[in-house]
Coordinates of C-alpha atoms and ligand atoms in Angstrom, one line a residue:
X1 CA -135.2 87.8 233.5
X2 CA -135.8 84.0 232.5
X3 CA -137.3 82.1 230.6
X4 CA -137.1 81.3 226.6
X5 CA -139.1 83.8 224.4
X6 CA -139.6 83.9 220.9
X7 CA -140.8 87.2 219.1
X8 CA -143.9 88.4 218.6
X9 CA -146.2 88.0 215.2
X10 CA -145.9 91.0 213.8
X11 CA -142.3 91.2 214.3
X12 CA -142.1 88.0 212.2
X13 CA -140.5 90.2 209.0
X14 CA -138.2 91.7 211.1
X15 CA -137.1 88.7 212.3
X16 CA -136.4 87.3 209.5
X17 CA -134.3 90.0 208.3
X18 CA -131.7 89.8 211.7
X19 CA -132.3 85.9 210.5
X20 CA -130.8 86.4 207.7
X21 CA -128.0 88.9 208.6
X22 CA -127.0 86.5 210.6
X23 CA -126.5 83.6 208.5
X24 CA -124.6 85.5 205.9
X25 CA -122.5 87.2 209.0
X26 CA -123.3 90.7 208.6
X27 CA -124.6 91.4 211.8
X28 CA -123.4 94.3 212.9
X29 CA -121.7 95.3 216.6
X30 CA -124.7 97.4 218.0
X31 CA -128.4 97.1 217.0
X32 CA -130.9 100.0 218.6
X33 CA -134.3 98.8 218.3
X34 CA -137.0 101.7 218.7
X35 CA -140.9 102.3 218.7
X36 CA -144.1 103.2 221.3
X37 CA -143.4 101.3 224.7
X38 CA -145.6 98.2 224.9
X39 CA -145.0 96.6 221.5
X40 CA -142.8 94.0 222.3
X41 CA -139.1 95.3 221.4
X42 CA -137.9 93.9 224.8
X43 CA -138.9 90.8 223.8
X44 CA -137.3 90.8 220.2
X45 CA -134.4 91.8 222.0
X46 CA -134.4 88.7 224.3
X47 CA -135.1 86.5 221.3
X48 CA -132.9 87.6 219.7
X49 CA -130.1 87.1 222.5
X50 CA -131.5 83.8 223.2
X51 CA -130.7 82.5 219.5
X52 CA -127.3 84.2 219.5
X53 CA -126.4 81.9 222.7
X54 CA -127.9 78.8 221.2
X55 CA -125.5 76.1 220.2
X56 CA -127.5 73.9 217.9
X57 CA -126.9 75.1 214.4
X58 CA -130.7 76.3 214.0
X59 CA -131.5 79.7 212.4
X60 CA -135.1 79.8 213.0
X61 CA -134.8 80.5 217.2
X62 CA -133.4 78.8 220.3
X63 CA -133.6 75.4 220.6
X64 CA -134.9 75.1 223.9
X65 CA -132.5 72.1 225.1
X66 CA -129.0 73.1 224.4
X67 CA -126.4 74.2 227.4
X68 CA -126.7 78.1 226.1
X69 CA -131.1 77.6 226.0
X70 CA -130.9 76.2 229.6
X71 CA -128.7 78.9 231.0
X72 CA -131.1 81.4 229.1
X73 CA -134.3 79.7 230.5
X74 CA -133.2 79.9 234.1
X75 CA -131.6 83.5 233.5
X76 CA -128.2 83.3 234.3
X77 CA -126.7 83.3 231.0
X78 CA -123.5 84.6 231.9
X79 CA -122.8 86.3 228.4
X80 CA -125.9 87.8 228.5
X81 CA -125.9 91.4 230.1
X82 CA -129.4 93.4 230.8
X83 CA -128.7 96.8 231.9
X84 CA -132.0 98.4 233.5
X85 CA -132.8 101.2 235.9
X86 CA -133.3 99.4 239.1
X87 CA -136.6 101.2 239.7
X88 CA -139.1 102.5 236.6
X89 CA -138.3 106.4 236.0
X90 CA -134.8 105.8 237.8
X91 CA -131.4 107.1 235.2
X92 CA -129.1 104.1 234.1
X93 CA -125.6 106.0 235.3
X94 CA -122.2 106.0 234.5
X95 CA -120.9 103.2 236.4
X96 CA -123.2 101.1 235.4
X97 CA -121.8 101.7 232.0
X98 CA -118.1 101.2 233.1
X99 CA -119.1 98.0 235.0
X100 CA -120.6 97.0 231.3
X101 CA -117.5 98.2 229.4
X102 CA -114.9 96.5 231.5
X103 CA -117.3 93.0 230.8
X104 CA -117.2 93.7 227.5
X105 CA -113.3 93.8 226.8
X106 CA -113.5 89.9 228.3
X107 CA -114.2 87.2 225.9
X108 CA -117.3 84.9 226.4
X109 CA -117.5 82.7 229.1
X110 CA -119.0 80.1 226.9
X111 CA -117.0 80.6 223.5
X112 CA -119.6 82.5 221.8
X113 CA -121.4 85.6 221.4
X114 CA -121.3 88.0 224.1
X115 CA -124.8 89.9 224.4
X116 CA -125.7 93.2 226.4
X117 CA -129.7 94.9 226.1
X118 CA -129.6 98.0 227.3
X119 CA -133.3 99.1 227.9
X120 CA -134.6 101.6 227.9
X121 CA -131.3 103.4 226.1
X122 CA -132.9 106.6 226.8
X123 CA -132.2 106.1 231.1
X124 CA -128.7 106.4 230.7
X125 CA -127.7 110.0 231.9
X126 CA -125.7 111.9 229.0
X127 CA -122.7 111.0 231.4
X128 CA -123.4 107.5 231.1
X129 CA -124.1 107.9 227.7
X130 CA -120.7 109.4 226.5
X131 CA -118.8 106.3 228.6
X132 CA -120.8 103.9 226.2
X133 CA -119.6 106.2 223.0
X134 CA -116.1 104.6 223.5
X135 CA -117.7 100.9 223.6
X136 CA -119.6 101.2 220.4
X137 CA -116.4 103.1 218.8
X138 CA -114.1 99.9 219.5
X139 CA -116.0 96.7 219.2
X140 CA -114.5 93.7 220.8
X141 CA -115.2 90.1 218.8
X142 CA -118.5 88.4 218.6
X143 CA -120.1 91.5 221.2
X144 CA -123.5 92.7 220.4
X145 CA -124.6 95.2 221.8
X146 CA -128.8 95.9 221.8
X147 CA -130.3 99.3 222.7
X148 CA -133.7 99.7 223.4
X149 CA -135.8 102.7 223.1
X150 CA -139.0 103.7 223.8
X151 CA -138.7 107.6 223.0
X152 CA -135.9 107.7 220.0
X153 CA -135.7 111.9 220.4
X154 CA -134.0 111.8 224.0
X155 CA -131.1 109.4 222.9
X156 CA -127.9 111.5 221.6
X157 CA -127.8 112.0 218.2
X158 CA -123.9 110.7 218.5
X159 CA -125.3 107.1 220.1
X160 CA -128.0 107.1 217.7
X161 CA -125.4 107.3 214.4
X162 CA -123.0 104.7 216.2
X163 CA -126.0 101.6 216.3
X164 CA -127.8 100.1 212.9
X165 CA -132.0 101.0 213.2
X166 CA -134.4 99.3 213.6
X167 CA -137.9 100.5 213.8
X168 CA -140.2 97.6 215.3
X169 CA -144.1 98.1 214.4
X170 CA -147.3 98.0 216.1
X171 CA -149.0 95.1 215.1
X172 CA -152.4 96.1 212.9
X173 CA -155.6 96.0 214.9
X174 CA -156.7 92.5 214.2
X175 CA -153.4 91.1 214.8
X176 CA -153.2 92.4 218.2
X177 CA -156.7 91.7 218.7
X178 CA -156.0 87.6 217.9
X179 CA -152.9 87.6 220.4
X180 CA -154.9 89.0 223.1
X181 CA -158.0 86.8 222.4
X182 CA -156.5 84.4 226.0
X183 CA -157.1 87.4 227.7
X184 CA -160.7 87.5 227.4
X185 CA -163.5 85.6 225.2
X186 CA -165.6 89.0 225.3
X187 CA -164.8 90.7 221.6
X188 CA -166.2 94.2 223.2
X189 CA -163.5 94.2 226.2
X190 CA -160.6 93.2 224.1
X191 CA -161.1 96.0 221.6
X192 CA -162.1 98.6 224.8
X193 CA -158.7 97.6 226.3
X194 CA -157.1 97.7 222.4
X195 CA -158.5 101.2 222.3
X196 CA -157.5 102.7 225.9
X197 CA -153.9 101.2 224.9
X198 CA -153.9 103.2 222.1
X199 CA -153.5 99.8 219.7
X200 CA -150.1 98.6 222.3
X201 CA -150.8 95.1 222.7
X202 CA -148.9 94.6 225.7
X203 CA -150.5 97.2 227.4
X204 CA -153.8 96.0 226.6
X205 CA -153.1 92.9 228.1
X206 CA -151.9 94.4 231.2
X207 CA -155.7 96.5 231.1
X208 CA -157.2 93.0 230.7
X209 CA -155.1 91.1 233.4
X210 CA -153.7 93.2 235.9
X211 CA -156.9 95.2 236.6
X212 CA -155.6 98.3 234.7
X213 CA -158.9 98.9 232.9
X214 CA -160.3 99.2 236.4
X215 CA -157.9 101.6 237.5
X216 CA -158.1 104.1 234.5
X217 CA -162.2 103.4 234.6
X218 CA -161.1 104.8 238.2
X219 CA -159.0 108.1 237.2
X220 CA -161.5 108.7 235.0
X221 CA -163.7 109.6 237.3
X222 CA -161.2 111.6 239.6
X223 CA -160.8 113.9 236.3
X224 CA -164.7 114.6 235.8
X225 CA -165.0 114.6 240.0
X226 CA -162.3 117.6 239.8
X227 CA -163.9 119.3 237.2
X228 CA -167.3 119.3 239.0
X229 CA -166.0 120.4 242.1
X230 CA -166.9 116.5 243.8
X231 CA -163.4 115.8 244.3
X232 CA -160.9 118.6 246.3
X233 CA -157.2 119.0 243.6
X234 CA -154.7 118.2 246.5
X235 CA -156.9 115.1 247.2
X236 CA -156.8 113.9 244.0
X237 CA -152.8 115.0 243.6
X238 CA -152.6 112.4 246.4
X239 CA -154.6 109.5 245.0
X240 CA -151.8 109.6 241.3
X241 CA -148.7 110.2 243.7
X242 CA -148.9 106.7 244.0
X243 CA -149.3 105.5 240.7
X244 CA -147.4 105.4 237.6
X245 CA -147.3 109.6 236.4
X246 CA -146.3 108.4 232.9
X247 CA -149.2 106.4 232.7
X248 CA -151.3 108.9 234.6
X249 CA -150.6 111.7 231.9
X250 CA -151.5 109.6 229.0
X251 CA -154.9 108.8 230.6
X252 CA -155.6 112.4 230.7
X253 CA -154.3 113.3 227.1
X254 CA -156.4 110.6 226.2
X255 CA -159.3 111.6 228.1
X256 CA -158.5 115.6 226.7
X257 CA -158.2 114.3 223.1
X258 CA -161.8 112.5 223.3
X259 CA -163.3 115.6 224.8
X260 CA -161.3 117.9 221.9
X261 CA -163.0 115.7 219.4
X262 CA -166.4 115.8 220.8
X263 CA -166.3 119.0 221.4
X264 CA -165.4 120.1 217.9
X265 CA -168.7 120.6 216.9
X266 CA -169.7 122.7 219.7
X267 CA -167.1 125.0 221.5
X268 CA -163.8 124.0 222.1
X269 CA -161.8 126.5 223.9
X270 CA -157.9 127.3 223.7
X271 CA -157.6 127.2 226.7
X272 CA -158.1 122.9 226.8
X273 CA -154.9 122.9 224.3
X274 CA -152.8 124.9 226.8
X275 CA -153.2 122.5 229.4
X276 CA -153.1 119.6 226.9
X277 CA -149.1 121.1 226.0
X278 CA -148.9 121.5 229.9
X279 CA -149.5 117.7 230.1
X280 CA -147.1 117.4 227.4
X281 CA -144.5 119.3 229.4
X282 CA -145.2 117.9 232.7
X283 CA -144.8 114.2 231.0
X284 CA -141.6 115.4 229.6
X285 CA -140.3 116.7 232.9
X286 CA -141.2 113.3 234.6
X287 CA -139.6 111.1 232.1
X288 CA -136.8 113.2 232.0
X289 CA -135.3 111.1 235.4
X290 CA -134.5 114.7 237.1
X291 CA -137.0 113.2 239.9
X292 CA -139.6 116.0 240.1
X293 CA -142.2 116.2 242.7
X294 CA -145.2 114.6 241.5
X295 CA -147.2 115.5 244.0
X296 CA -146.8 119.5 243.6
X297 CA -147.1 118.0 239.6
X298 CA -150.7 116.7 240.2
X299 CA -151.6 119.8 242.5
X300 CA -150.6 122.1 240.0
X301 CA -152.8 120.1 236.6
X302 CA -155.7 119.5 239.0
X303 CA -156.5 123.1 240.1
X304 CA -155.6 124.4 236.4
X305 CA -158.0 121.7 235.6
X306 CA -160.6 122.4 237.9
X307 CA -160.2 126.2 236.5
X308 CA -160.4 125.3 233.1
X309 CA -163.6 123.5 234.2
X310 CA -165.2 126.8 235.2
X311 CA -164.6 129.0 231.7
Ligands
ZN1499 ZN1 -130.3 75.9 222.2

């Protein structure tokens, strides 16, 4: 990753407080930043880093100039660690973690802080997670150590007690809505893509840039096609094999929580919560890394779908 960042508006409060840890030294060995994926924690994270590795005496964020800030712009910082799957879904694994521990018991190659982001914390398998126990046990010198997690619940409780918490917030509708206003000049789109994103700015911007809004106009239709018999299960299994299931699955609790609220008035069936939970389950199954087959995943929702479509 490179380039210089800074963190995002409505983390400014935050901010301020690691600011201010910092200049009265109290910043402790191992930070674990949570919240919803898409708010920008990755980010604070890099900023974060970024200012640790400056060398002008400057509290308010990198400098931009300095040896450290021209390292971090070009990405080869070499006291700064990122430890990622190598593909989205895929587990972070033990040696990864011992490769990380050994770099950590070296001092920093540049005199100062030595920084390692871990994201998303919740990758590591429980194997890789125990082998990180012992680094955050014995701290070495000026190490910080940043964890970042999308789903706080499937981190061990034993990493989670070993890291000070942060919880970084969504940004409130209209703050989000004047970040993303470069995206698009039309008010309407901005808050459609606000609202599909479920109020995750970073996702909304992908909607408005990267075509997403297209493609979930698109599975939209594969849903209701399904349901009215247009569109066969194990053709429409095939089309989301491709595509992101995370993603996928909270398209169609979205599109099932509309329909439950509609519906309220008039008849709303148990049987749309059952497959709401088996969504639920299916999601949890996918981002659990065991690498399930996602096409016998979409085969199976699609023809209880098309079922439920028949009651
Ligand atoms: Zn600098």
């Amino acid at each position: 990753m490179s380039g210089l960042v800074q963190p995002l508006d409505w983390h400014a409060a935050d901010w301020q407080r690691m600011m201010s840890a910092h200049r009265h030294n109290r910043l402790p060995h191992a930070i674990l930043l949570s919240g919803p994926k898409y708010i920008g924690k990755q980010q604070f994270s890099r900023a974060l880093a970024q200012h640790l590795l400056c060398i002008t005496e400057d509290y308010s964020g990198n400098c931009g100039h300095c040896k450290g800030c021209q390292l971090n712009a070009a990405g080869t910082h070499p006291d700064l660690t990122v430890l990622a799957p190598e593909e989205a879904g895929k587990a972070i694994g033990i040696s990864d973690i011992r490769m990380l521990s050994m770099n950590v018991s070296k001092t920093g190659q540049q005199g100062g802080w030595k920084i390692i982001i871990i994201t998303p914390a919740e990758a590591m398998t429980a194997s890789a997670a125990n082998a990180l126990l012992k680094t955050l046990e014995e701290p070495q010198g000026q190490t910080l150590i940043m964890l970042v997690s999308h789903e706080l619940g499937r981190l061990p409780a034993t990493i989670r007690s070993r890291c000070q918490r942060h919880v970084l917030p969504l940004p409130s509708n209209a703050e989000a809505l004047s970040w993303l206003q470069s995206s698009s000049t039309d008010r309407e789109t901005l808050q459609l893509a606000l609202t599909k994103a479920q109020g995750r700015p970073l996702m909304a911007q992908q909607y408005l840039t990267g075509g997403l809004l297209d493609r979930h106009r698109q599975f939209d239709l594969w849903i209701d096609d399904v349901a009215a018999g247009r569109l066969p299960p194990l053709e429409a299994a095939l089309h989301c094999q491709k595509l992101d299931a995370v993603v996928l699955i909270d398209w169609f609790l979205f599109y099932l929580h509309h329909r439950i609220c509609s519906d309220i008035e008039r008849q709303c069936y148990p049987q749309i919560f059952s497959f709401y939970d088996k969504l639920g389950k299916a999601r949890g199954w996918i981002m659990s890394g065991a690498n399930p087959n996602s096409q016998l995943i979409w085969e199976e929702l699609f023809f209880d779908w098309l079922a439920l479509s028949k009651v």
